[in-house]
Amino acid sequence: MLYFPSTNSAAHRPADRDVTRLHSLLDDDVWAFANCRVEAPGLPVAEIDWFFYNTRTGCLMVSEWKKFPKSVAVAADVGEPWVLADGSAVPNAIEQVTKQQRALRRAIERSILPQHFPAHNHAKIAQCVYSPQISEATDIERLQFGRVHGALSALASVVQTLPSPSPLLLNDDDGARLSLARALCALFRCSMSPGVEAKLRAAPAKATTSRAAVVKRISEIHREMAKLHRELAELAMAGQPAEPRPIMVKPALIKPAATKPAGTPVSAGGMIAGPAAGLSDQERMRKHLSHAFHNVNGSADAARAALGKAWVAVLRDPALNGKQGISLAVFGSAAAPMVKAKHESVRKLVGMQLIKWCLIQAEQTGLKAIAAPGNPSNVQLR
């Protein structure tokens, strides 16, 4: 990585360990400008944490780095705040980096493209958010723009490999790299060390791909495919009614139906709670949903009321509210077939984050529910 730090002594500086880590993850094809200050006509001054330019792929990327006091429970798309593990809301980081991207694009199109990339009228700039408080437990919505990363290795992998729909590629025969680097430093108010300048003056090495890098990328692709297959299987199951299980009973063994013992827990949908029902969590939730949505008309109000009734029944079901809490991902998947025909999605029906809506429904019925400790995408009773 060729690193260009800010010249502003008052600017926030990245941690040395993060810069060192990026150096180990990125090769010199990637230029990294830190703590950039970008002024674009008609827009507020943008303070940009990191700007990356991959000279091999021609890809530009702006990255917002965030640190939160608690782990991120929900990373929402634009329009809603992010939610931390303690339930507090914080400004949406995707919205922040989108504003920075606008200013950056306008500045590059005015100051960089005419001289260094005259064949291009528009700059395509990818965007992402990095936060060490994002983990596998974070509920990351399907984002319309950009990506979010909780590990520098994941961020670096994207910067190193992401192609551009309109790549900005330089001619290396006429000193174009050094000229462009100086122009970007002037635009971003960054400096160029003598070591970086010496590398830019030298002929660029031809890109080579080691076998280790190939094997690593193949492994990453297989893991991504496996994750997609799991998601596809869950969606396919959510759209299919549960098949009845065949029961083989010998006539000689038939006994009169026993009266259900007093005190046996019963769910709000009328089913016996507990493992005796022999249903998976998703099947139990689907039973509650079917009961709540029976004879419901197509209005959004009626569908929301039915969904709230089903959620309360799920929350009160002792077979579902275990130590790990109730999975909102499973509940949303089970509810999707009930609402998507007329209301597109559960999220659009309720008009907010599912976890926020579920907690509100519980409170309105007198139940005290919280995000499950250690697993904020689940909900459990106090």
mmCIF file of C-alpha atoms in Angstrom:
data_model
loop_
_atom_site.group_PDB
_atom_site.id
_atom_site.type_symbol
_atom_site.label_atom_id
_atom_site.label_comp_id
_atom_site.label_asym_id
_atom_site.label_seq_id
_atom_site.Cartn_x
_atom_site.Cartn_y
_atom_site.Cartn_z
ATOM 1 C CA MET A 1 0.000 0.000 0.000
ATOM 2 C CA LEU A 2 1.205 3.506 -0.816
ATOM 3 C CA TYR A 3 0.148 5.665 2.110
ATOM 4 C CA PHE A 4 -0.583 9.405 1.881
ATOM 5 C CA PRO A 5 -1.283 10.929 5.346
ATOM 6 C CA SER A 6 -3.029 14.257 5.938
ATOM 7 C CA THR A 7 -0.964 17.448 6.043
ATOM 8 C CA ASN A 8 -3.358 18.988 8.552
ATOM 9 C CA SER A 9 -1.763 18.733 11.994
ATOM 10 C CA ALA A 10 -5.179 19.161 13.623
ATOM 11 C CA ALA A 11 -6.761 16.303 11.679
ATOM 12 C CA HIS A 12 -7.602 13.048 13.376
ATOM 13 C CA ARG A 13 -4.898 10.463 12.684
ATOM 14 C CA PRO A 14 -5.546 6.762 12.130
ATOM 15 C CA ALA A 15 -4.100 4.378 14.693
ATOM 16 C CA ASP A 16 -0.596 3.221 13.804
ATOM 17 C CA ARG A 17 -1.636 -0.414 14.228
ATOM 18 C CA ASP A 18 -4.421 0.049 11.647
ATOM 19 C CA VAL A 19 -2.029 1.626 9.141
ATOM 20 C CA THR A 20 0.474 -1.194 9.734
ATOM 21 C CA ARG A 21 -2.274 -3.773 9.272
ATOM 22 C CA LEU A 22 -3.358 -2.214 5.974
ATOM 23 C CA HIS A 23 0.249 -2.195 4.792
ATOM 24 C CA SER A 24 0.378 -5.948 5.397
ATOM 25 C CA LEU A 25 -2.917 -6.601 3.602
ATOM 26 C CA LEU A 26 -2.612 -4.340 0.536
ATOM 27 C CA ASP A 27 0.071 -4.234 -2.119
ATOM 28 C CA ASP A 28 1.532 -1.110 -3.712
ATOM 29 C CA ASP A 29 -1.100 -1.119 -6.466
ATOM 30 C CA VAL A 30 -3.410 0.451 -3.877
ATOM 31 C CA TRP A 31 -3.039 4.116 -2.926
ATOM 32 C CA ALA A 32 -4.533 5.067 0.436
ATOM 33 C CA PHE A 33 -5.243 8.692 1.417
ATOM 34 C CA ALA A 34 -6.136 9.244 5.093
ATOM 35 C CA ASN A 35 -8.203 11.999 6.748
ATOM 36 C CA CYS A 36 -8.890 13.865 3.525
ATOM 37 C CA ARG A 37 -10.580 17.254 3.473
ATOM 38 C CA VAL A 38 -12.554 17.707 0.263
ATOM 39 C CA GLU A 39 -14.155 20.942 -0.896
ATOM 40 C CA ALA A 40 -16.676 20.667 -3.730
ATOM 41 C CA PRO A 41 -18.652 23.647 -5.092
ATOM 42 C CA GLY A 42 -22.205 23.761 -3.746
ATOM 43 C CA LEU A 43 -21.639 21.085 -1.086
ATOM 44 C CA PRO A 44 -20.456 21.167 2.545
ATOM 45 C CA VAL A 45 -16.783 20.407 3.160
ATOM 46 C CA ALA A 46 -16.382 16.631 3.466
ATOM 47 C CA GLU A 47 -14.081 15.088 6.048
ATOM 48 C CA ILE A 48 -13.170 11.661 4.649
ATOM 49 C CA ASP A 49 -11.524 8.989 6.774
ATOM 50 C CA TRP A 50 -10.016 6.939 3.927
ATOM 51 C CA PHE A 51 -9.943 7.116 0.149
ATOM 52 C CA PHE A 52 -8.538 4.147 -1.792
ATOM 53 C CA TYR A 53 -7.482 4.022 -5.439
ATOM 54 C CA ASN A 54 -6.590 0.628 -6.892
ATOM 55 C CA THR A 55 -4.372 1.447 -9.865
ATOM 56 C CA ARG A 56 -4.588 -2.143 -11.137
ATOM 57 C CA THR A 57 -8.402 -2.411 -11.256
ATOM 58 C CA GLY A 58 -9.092 1.312 -11.713
ATOM 59 C CA CYS A 59 -11.508 1.258 -8.773
ATOM 60 C CA LEU A 60 -12.094 4.213 -6.417
ATOM 61 C CA MET A 61 -13.509 3.690 -2.923
ATOM 62 C CA VAL A 62 -14.367 5.975 0.000
ATOM 63 C CA SER A 63 -14.493 4.440 3.477
ATOM 64 C CA GLU A 64 -16.011 5.813 6.695
ATOM 65 C CA TRP A 65 -14.479 4.398 9.895
ATOM 66 C CA LYS A 66 -16.682 4.323 12.997
ATOM 67 C CA LYS A 67 -16.095 3.327 16.622
ATOM 68 C CA PHE A 68 -19.105 2.832 18.889
ATOM 69 C CA PRO A 69 -19.300 2.373 22.683
ATOM 70 C CA LYS A 70 -21.234 -0.881 22.227
ATOM 71 C CA SER A 71 -21.433 -3.579 19.564
ATOM 72 C CA VAL A 72 -23.720 -2.840 16.603
ATOM 73 C CA ALA A 73 -26.955 -4.835 16.842
ATOM 74 C CA VAL A 74 -28.609 -3.572 13.628
ATOM 75 C CA ALA A 75 -26.911 -1.931 10.627
ATOM 76 C CA ALA A 76 -29.855 -0.458 8.748
ATOM 77 C CA ASP A 77 -30.119 0.810 5.211
ATOM 78 C CA VAL A 78 -30.562 4.533 4.608
ATOM 79 C CA GLY A 79 -33.591 6.113 6.248
ATOM 80 C CA GLU A 80 -33.189 4.678 9.748
ATOM 81 C CA PRO A 81 -30.549 4.931 12.489
ATOM 82 C CA TRP A 82 -28.290 2.083 13.487
ATOM 83 C CA VAL A 83 -29.035 0.321 16.770
ATOM 84 C CA LEU A 84 -26.413 -0.673 19.332
ATOM 85 C CA ALA A 85 -26.569 -3.685 21.634
ATOM 86 C CA ASP A 86 -27.892 -1.575 24.521
ATOM 87 C CA GLY A 87 -30.819 -0.400 22.367
ATOM 88 C CA SER A 88 -29.492 3.112 21.754
ATOM 89 C CA ALA A 89 -29.726 4.622 18.282
ATOM 90 C CA VAL A 90 -26.767 6.206 16.468
ATOM 91 C CA PRO A 91 -26.593 8.109 13.153
ATOM 92 C CA ASN A 92 -26.710 5.902 10.080
ATOM 93 C CA ALA A 93 -23.103 5.516 8.878
ATOM 94 C CA ILE A 94 -24.200 4.563 5.360
ATOM 95 C CA GLU A 95 -25.928 7.929 5.034
ATOM 96 C CA GLN A 96 -22.777 9.682 6.238
ATOM 97 C CA VAL A 97 -20.487 8.007 3.725
ATOM 98 C CA THR A 98 -23.027 8.658 0.935
ATOM 99 C CA LYS A 99 -22.776 12.406 1.581
ATOM 100 C CA GLN A 100 -18.988 12.167 1.481
ATOM 101 C CA GLN A 101 -19.173 10.234 -1.778
ATOM 102 C CA ARG A 102 -21.185 13.021 -3.432
ATOM 103 C CA ALA A 103 -18.636 15.673 -2.528
ATOM 104 C CA LEU A 104 -15.758 13.425 -3.539
ATOM 105 C CA ARG A 105 -17.290 12.608 -6.910
ATOM 106 C CA ARG A 106 -17.903 16.258 -7.735
ATOM 107 C CA ALA A 107 -14.363 17.260 -6.752
ATOM 108 C CA ILE A 108 -12.731 14.449 -8.757
ATOM 109 C CA GLU A 109 -14.850 15.146 -11.824
ATOM 110 C CA ARG A 110 -13.840 18.809 -11.748
ATOM 111 C CA SER A 111 -10.181 18.574 -10.692
ATOM 112 C CA ILE A 112 -8.860 15.146 -11.711
ATOM 113 C CA LEU A 113 -10.710 13.682 -14.684
ATOM 114 C CA PRO A 114 -10.125 16.468 -17.272
ATOM 115 C CA GLN A 115 -6.331 16.291 -16.996
ATOM 116 C CA HIS A 116 -5.621 12.692 -15.983
ATOM 117 C CA PHE A 117 -8.586 10.744 -17.404
ATOM 118 C CA PRO A 118 -9.939 12.861 -20.281
ATOM 119 C CA ALA A 119 -11.901 9.921 -21.710
ATOM 120 C CA HIS A 120 -14.104 9.875 -18.590
ATOM 121 C CA ASN A 121 -16.810 12.389 -17.721
ATOM 122 C CA HIS A 122 -18.057 10.675 -14.561
ATOM 123 C CA ALA A 123 -16.325 9.000 -11.626
ATOM 124 C CA LYS A 124 -17.758 5.766 -10.237
ATOM 125 C CA ILE A 125 -16.866 5.611 -6.535
ATOM 126 C CA ALA A 126 -17.620 2.624 -4.321
ATOM 127 C CA GLN A 127 -18.383 3.228 -0.654
ATOM 128 C CA CYS A 128 -18.141 1.265 2.568
ATOM 129 C CA VAL A 129 -18.211 1.571 6.354
ATOM 130 C CA TYR A 130 -15.718 -0.112 8.671
ATOM 131 C CA SER A 131 -16.373 -0.564 12.378
ATOM 132 C CA PRO A 132 -14.700 -3.051 14.731
ATOM 133 C CA GLN A 133 -18.032 -3.161 16.627
ATOM 134 C CA ILE A 134 -19.678 -4.988 13.710
ATOM 135 C CA SER A 135 -19.621 -8.770 14.105
ATOM 136 C CA GLU A 136 -21.379 -11.922 12.947
ATOM 137 C CA ALA A 137 -24.112 -11.163 15.486
ATOM 138 C CA THR A 138 -24.910 -7.838 13.784
ATOM 139 C CA ASP A 139 -28.158 -7.814 11.815
ATOM 140 C CA ILE A 140 -26.983 -6.252 8.538
ATOM 141 C CA GLU A 141 -29.857 -5.254 6.309
ATOM 142 C CA ARG A 142 -29.796 -5.801 2.581
ATOM 143 C CA LEU A 143 -28.075 -2.517 1.698
ATOM 144 C CA GLN A 144 -28.918 -0.581 -1.440
ATOM 145 C CA PHE A 145 -25.565 1.178 -1.513
ATOM 146 C CA GLY A 146 -22.167 0.210 -0.168
ATOM 147 C CA ARG A 147 -20.983 -2.431 2.250
ATOM 148 C CA VAL A 148 -20.174 -2.662 5.953
ATOM 149 C CA HIS A 149 -17.148 -4.453 7.400
ATOM 150 C CA GLY A 150 -16.164 -5.424 10.917
ATOM 151 C CA ALA A 151 -12.648 -6.616 10.081
ATOM 152 C CA LEU A 152 -9.806 -4.883 8.261
ATOM 153 C CA SER A 153 -9.073 -8.099 6.364
ATOM 154 C CA ALA A 154 -12.575 -8.013 4.846
ATOM 155 C CA LEU A 155 -12.217 -4.345 3.919
ATOM 156 C CA ALA A 156 -8.794 -4.926 2.365
ATOM 157 C CA SER A 157 -10.067 -7.916 0.376
ATOM 158 C CA VAL A 158 -12.719 -5.719 -1.248
ATOM 159 C CA VAL A 159 -10.296 -2.865 -1.922
ATOM 160 C CA GLN A 160 -7.833 -5.309 -3.490
ATOM 161 C CA THR A 161 -10.301 -7.160 -5.746
ATOM 162 C CA LEU A 162 -13.395 -5.019 -6.399
ATOM 163 C CA PRO A 163 -13.720 -4.197 -10.111
ATOM 164 C CA SER A 164 -15.048 -0.879 -11.342
ATOM 165 C CA PRO A 165 -17.846 -0.480 -13.929
ATOM 166 C CA SER A 166 -15.832 2.435 -15.321
ATOM 167 C CA PRO A 167 -12.177 1.807 -14.389
ATOM 168 C CA LEU A 168 -9.753 4.723 -14.242
ATOM 169 C CA LEU A 169 -6.539 3.204 -15.584
ATOM 170 C CA LEU A 170 -3.288 5.126 -16.084
ATOM 171 C CA ASN A 171 -0.700 5.062 -18.836
ATOM 172 C CA ASP A 172 2.503 4.217 -16.942
ATOM 173 C CA ASP A 173 4.886 5.252 -19.727
ATOM 174 C CA ASP A 174 4.915 9.006 -19.189
ATOM 175 C CA GLY A 175 5.132 9.543 -15.465
ATOM 176 C CA ALA A 176 1.355 9.666 -15.178
ATOM 177 C CA ARG A 177 1.335 7.904 -11.816
ATOM 178 C CA LEU A 178 3.468 10.507 -10.065
ATOM 179 C CA SER A 179 1.528 13.370 -11.647
ATOM 180 C CA LEU A 180 -1.809 11.893 -10.555
ATOM 181 C CA ALA A 181 -0.554 11.203 -7.026
ATOM 182 C CA ARG A 182 0.534 14.823 -6.660
ATOM 183 C CA ALA A 183 -2.842 16.057 -7.928
ATOM 184 C CA LEU A 184 -4.719 13.828 -5.472
ATOM 185 C CA CYS A 185 -2.494 14.967 -2.618
ATOM 186 C CA ALA A 186 -3.285 18.580 -3.473
ATOM 187 C CA LEU A 187 -7.015 17.827 -3.693
ATOM 188 C CA PHE A 188 -7.118 15.882 -0.417
ATOM 189 C CA ARG A 189 -4.510 17.963 1.459
ATOM 190 C CA CYS A 190 -2.294 14.925 1.940
ATOM 191 C CA SER A 191 1.475 14.524 1.840
ATOM 192 C CA MET A 192 3.795 12.227 -0.101
ATOM 193 C CA SER A 193 6.812 10.727 1.632
ATOM 194 C CA PRO A 194 10.166 10.420 -0.229
ATOM 195 C CA GLY A 195 9.838 6.620 -0.133
ATOM 196 C CA VAL A 196 6.422 6.692 -1.785
ATOM 197 C CA GLU A 197 7.637 9.189 -4.389
ATOM 198 C CA ALA A 198 10.579 6.883 -5.220
ATOM 199 C CA LYS A 199 8.196 3.976 -5.769
ATOM 200 C CA LEU A 200 6.003 6.097 -8.035
ATOM 201 C CA ARG A 201 9.005 7.168 -10.115
ATOM 202 C CA ALA A 202 10.075 3.544 -10.580
ATOM 203 C CA ALA A 203 8.539 1.413 -13.311
ATOM 204 C CA PRO A 204 5.479 -0.376 -11.877
ATOM 205 C CA ALA A 205 5.923 -4.081 -11.348
ATOM 206 C CA LYS A 206 3.733 -6.331 -13.427
ATOM 207 C CA ALA A 207 0.861 -7.717 -11.441
ATOM 208 C CA THR A 208 1.343 -11.295 -10.397
ATOM 209 C CA THR A 209 -0.959 -13.555 -8.490
ATOM 210 C CA SER A 210 0.639 -16.035 -6.112
ATOM 211 C CA ARG A 211 -0.748 -19.508 -5.709
ATOM 212 C CA ALA A 212 -1.424 -18.760 -2.038
ATOM 213 C CA ALA A 213 -3.555 -15.757 -3.019
ATOM 214 C CA VAL A 214 -5.473 -17.867 -5.540
ATOM 215 C CA VAL A 215 -6.147 -20.605 -2.987
ATOM 216 C CA LYS A 216 -7.242 -18.016 -0.413
ATOM 217 C CA ARG A 217 -9.671 -16.386 -2.853
ATOM 218 C CA ILE A 218 -11.105 -19.759 -3.916
ATOM 219 C CA SER A 219 -11.728 -20.586 -0.247
ATOM 220 C CA GLU A 220 -13.467 -17.233 0.259
ATOM 221 C CA ILE A 221 -15.704 -17.853 -2.768
ATOM 222 C CA HIS A 222 -16.668 -21.306 -1.493
ATOM 223 C CA ARG A 223 -17.593 -19.849 1.908
ATOM 224 C CA GLU A 224 -19.676 -17.136 0.274
ATOM 225 C CA MET A 225 -21.456 -19.737 -1.883
ATOM 226 C CA ALA A 226 -22.181 -21.905 1.155
ATOM 227 C CA LYS A 227 -23.668 -18.918 2.976
ATOM 228 C CA LEU A 228 -25.876 -18.102 -0.029
ATOM 229 C CA HIS A 229 -27.036 -21.718 -0.276
ATOM 230 C CA ARG A 230 -28.064 -21.680 3.386
ATOM 231 C CA GLU A 231 -29.995 -18.455 2.888
ATOM 232 C CA LEU A 232 -31.654 -19.884 -0.236
ATOM 233 C CA ALA A 233 -32.712 -23.012 1.653
ATOM 234 C CA GLU A 234 -34.273 -20.931 4.449
ATOM 235 C CA LEU A 235 -36.173 -18.797 1.942
ATOM 236 C CA ALA A 236 -37.375 -21.873 0.076
ATOM 237 C CA MET A 237 -38.639 -23.442 3.312
ATOM 238 C CA ALA A 238 -40.354 -20.217 4.303
ATOM 239 C CA GLY A 239 -42.430 -20.322 1.130
ATOM 240 C CA GLN A 240 -43.582 -23.933 1.534
ATOM 241 C CA PRO A 241 -46.213 -25.278 3.941
ATOM 242 C CA ALA A 242 -44.934 -27.831 6.401
ATOM 243 C CA GLU A 243 -45.552 -31.375 5.146
ATOM 244 C CA PRO A 244 -47.581 -33.562 7.508
ATOM 245 C CA ARG A 245 -45.531 -36.244 9.130
ATOM 246 C CA PRO A 246 -46.833 -39.780 8.494
ATOM 247 C CA ILE A 247 -47.950 -41.536 11.675
ATOM 248 C CA MET A 248 -47.911 -45.319 11.663
ATOM 249 C CA VAL A 249 -50.276 -46.703 14.334
ATOM 250 C CA LYS A 250 -51.248 -50.348 14.796
ATOM 251 C CA PRO A 251 -55.001 -50.754 15.343
ATOM 252 C CA ALA A 252 -54.407 -52.920 18.420
ATOM 253 C CA LEU A 253 -52.476 -50.145 20.097
ATOM 254 C CA ILE A 254 -55.098 -47.448 19.670
ATOM 255 C CA LYS A 255 -56.161 -46.048 23.023
ATOM 256 C CA PRO A 256 -58.778 -43.475 23.941
ATOM 257 C CA ALA A 257 -57.440 -39.955 23.773
ATOM 258 C CA ALA A 258 -56.049 -38.899 27.110
ATOM 259 C CA THR A 259 -57.280 -35.723 28.684
ATOM 260 C CA LYS A 260 -54.632 -33.041 28.646
ATOM 261 C CA PRO A 261 -53.235 -32.669 32.187
ATOM 262 C CA ALA A 262 -54.069 -29.477 34.038
ATOM 263 C CA GLY A 263 -51.271 -26.948 33.918
ATOM 264 C CA THR A 264 -49.873 -28.068 30.534
ATOM 265 C CA PRO A 265 -48.609 -24.870 28.866
ATOM 266 C CA VAL A 266 -50.625 -23.842 25.828
ATOM 267 C CA SER A 267 -49.559 -21.239 23.290
ATOM 268 C CA ALA A 268 -51.801 -18.389 22.205
ATOM 269 C CA GLY A 269 -52.456 -20.271 18.964
ATOM 270 C CA GLY A 270 -53.989 -23.178 20.845
ATOM 271 C CA MET A 271 -51.028 -25.575 20.511
ATOM 272 C CA ILE A 272 -49.418 -27.515 23.342
ATOM 273 C CA ALA A 273 -46.168 -25.798 24.120
ATOM 274 C CA GLY A 274 -42.945 -27.661 24.630
ATOM 275 C CA PRO A 275 -40.994 -30.340 22.799
ATOM 276 C CA ALA A 276 -43.961 -32.728 22.755
ATOM 277 C CA ALA A 277 -45.381 -30.804 19.806
ATOM 278 C CA GLY A 278 -42.459 -32.089 17.700
ATOM 279 C CA LEU A 279 -42.162 -28.941 15.581
ATOM 280 C CA SER A 280 -39.167 -26.836 14.623
ATOM 281 C CA ASP A 281 -39.024 -23.192 15.737
ATOM 282 C CA GLN A 282 -40.018 -22.013 12.283
ATOM 283 C CA GLU A 283 -42.932 -24.459 12.103
ATOM 284 C CA ARG A 284 -44.191 -23.375 15.535
ATOM 285 C CA MET A 285 -43.973 -19.725 14.471
ATOM 286 C CA ARG A 286 -45.814 -20.528 11.236
ATOM 287 C CA LYS A 287 -48.624 -22.119 13.273
ATOM 288 C CA HIS A 288 -49.008 -18.970 15.369
ATOM 289 C CA LEU A 289 -48.958 -16.829 12.209
ATOM 290 C CA SER A 290 -51.556 -18.989 10.438
ATOM 291 C CA HIS A 291 -53.850 -18.730 13.472
ATOM 292 C CA ALA A 292 -53.436 -14.926 13.691
ATOM 293 C CA PHE A 293 -53.873 -14.326 9.943
ATOM 294 C CA HIS A 294 -57.003 -16.496 9.637
ATOM 295 C CA ASN A 295 -59.716 -14.479 7.769
ATOM 296 C CA VAL A 296 -57.549 -11.346 7.732
ATOM 297 C CA ASN A 297 -58.401 -9.030 4.848
ATOM 298 C CA GLY A 298 -55.850 -7.380 2.589
ATOM 299 C CA SER A 299 -55.550 -4.054 4.434
ATOM 300 C CA ALA A 300 -52.197 -3.093 5.900
ATOM 301 C CA ASP A 301 -53.744 -2.258 9.292
ATOM 302 C CA ALA A 302 -55.344 -5.695 9.580
ATOM 303 C CA ALA A 303 -52.114 -7.396 8.509
ATOM 304 C CA ARG A 304 -50.074 -5.408 11.068
ATOM 305 C CA ALA A 305 -52.556 -6.279 13.803
ATOM 306 C CA ALA A 306 -52.385 -9.970 12.864
ATOM 307 C CA LEU A 307 -48.598 -9.872 12.774
ATOM 308 C CA GLY A 308 -48.540 -8.248 16.220
ATOM 309 C CA LYS A 309 -50.912 -10.891 17.583
ATOM 310 C CA ALA A 310 -48.718 -13.657 16.158
ATOM 311 C CA TRP A 311 -45.551 -12.091 17.586
ATOM 312 C CA VAL A 312 -47.041 -11.873 21.085
ATOM 313 C CA ALA A 313 -48.098 -15.526 20.818
ATOM 314 C CA VAL A 314 -44.570 -16.468 19.741
ATOM 315 C CA LEU A 315 -43.078 -14.441 22.589
ATOM 316 C CA ARG A 316 -45.332 -16.213 25.115
ATOM 317 C CA ASP A 317 -44.622 -19.677 23.697
ATOM 318 C CA PRO A 318 -42.305 -21.347 26.250
ATOM 319 C CA ALA A 319 -40.947 -23.707 23.604
ATOM 320 C CA LEU A 320 -39.624 -20.733 21.618
ATOM 321 C CA ASN A 321 -38.488 -18.352 24.337
ATOM 322 C CA GLY A 322 -35.400 -20.301 25.463
ATOM 323 C CA LYS A 323 -32.029 -19.213 26.809
ATOM 324 C CA GLN A 324 -30.942 -17.888 23.416
ATOM 325 C CA GLY A 325 -34.153 -15.911 22.949
ATOM 326 C CA ILE A 326 -36.352 -15.834 19.861
ATOM 327 C CA SER A 327 -34.643 -15.433 16.497
ATOM 328 C CA LEU A 328 -36.098 -12.464 14.619
ATOM 329 C CA ALA A 329 -34.528 -13.790 11.422
ATOM 330 C CA VAL A 330 -36.565 -16.998 11.746
ATOM 331 C CA PHE A 331 -39.726 -15.070 12.679
ATOM 332 C CA GLY A 332 -39.320 -12.714 9.720
ATOM 333 C CA SER A 333 -38.711 -15.659 7.399
ATOM 334 C CA ALA A 334 -41.832 -17.437 8.700
ATOM 335 C CA ALA A 335 -43.933 -14.257 8.384
ATOM 336 C CA ALA A 336 -42.743 -13.318 4.881
ATOM 337 C CA PRO A 337 -45.183 -15.604 2.958
ATOM 338 C CA MET A 338 -48.094 -14.152 4.941
ATOM 339 C CA VAL A 339 -47.409 -10.541 3.954
ATOM 340 C CA LYS A 340 -45.336 -10.419 0.778
ATOM 341 C CA ALA A 341 -48.261 -11.030 -1.626
ATOM 342 C CA LYS A 342 -49.947 -7.724 -0.721
ATOM 343 C CA HIS A 343 -47.385 -5.785 1.271
ATOM 344 C CA GLU A 344 -44.021 -6.696 -0.354
ATOM 345 C CA SER A 345 -42.123 -7.378 2.863
ATOM 346 C CA VAL A 346 -42.411 -7.535 6.635
ATOM 347 C CA ARG A 347 -40.177 -4.473 6.990
ATOM 348 C CA LYS A 348 -42.378 -2.362 4.690
ATOM 349 C CA LEU A 349 -45.502 -3.533 6.496
ATOM 350 C CA VAL A 350 -44.274 -2.546 9.973
ATOM 351 C CA GLY A 351 -42.440 0.565 8.722
ATOM 352 C CA MET A 352 -39.344 0.200 10.919
ATOM 353 C CA GLN A 353 -36.637 -2.211 12.031
ATOM 354 C CA LEU A 354 -38.203 -5.552 12.923
ATOM 355 C CA ILE A 355 -36.416 -5.685 16.307
ATOM 356 C CA LYS A 356 -37.658 -2.211 17.215
ATOM 357 C CA TRP A 357 -41.216 -3.068 16.190
ATOM 358 C CA CYS A 358 -41.176 -6.368 18.109
ATOM 359 C CA LEU A 359 -39.998 -4.659 21.295
ATOM 360 C CA ILE A 360 -42.739 -2.039 20.935
ATOM 361 C CA GLN A 361 -45.408 -4.736 20.452
ATOM 362 C CA ALA A 362 -44.219 -6.547 23.559
ATOM 363 C CA GLU A 363 -44.289 -3.349 25.634
ATOM 364 C CA GLN A 364 -47.814 -2.488 24.453
ATOM 365 C CA THR A 365 -49.093 -5.856 25.694
ATOM 366 C CA GLY A 366 -47.399 -5.518 29.078
ATOM 367 C CA LEU A 367 -44.510 -7.877 28.324
ATOM 368 C CA LYS A 368 -40.952 -6.874 29.161
ATOM 369 C CA ALA A 369 -38.719 -7.956 26.284
ATOM 370 C CA ILE A 370 -35.074 -7.147 25.548
ATOM 371 C CA ALA A 371 -32.420 -7.983 22.983
ATOM 372 C CA ALA A 372 -30.829 -11.248 24.098
ATOM 373 C CA PRO A 373 -27.440 -10.639 25.821
ATOM 374 C CA GLY A 374 -24.630 -11.700 23.520
ATOM 375 C CA ASN A 375 -27.044 -12.144 20.596
ATOM 376 C CA PRO A 376 -28.753 -8.783 19.947
ATOM 377 C CA SER A 377 -30.580 -10.100 16.838
ATOM 378 C CA ASN A 378 -32.679 -12.290 19.193
ATOM 379 C CA VAL A 379 -35.371 -11.163 21.647
ATOM 380 C CA GLN A 380 -36.255 -12.708 24.990
ATOM 381 C CA LEU A 381 -38.540 -11.988 27.927
ATOM 382 C CA ARG A 382 -36.954 -10.514 31.054
#
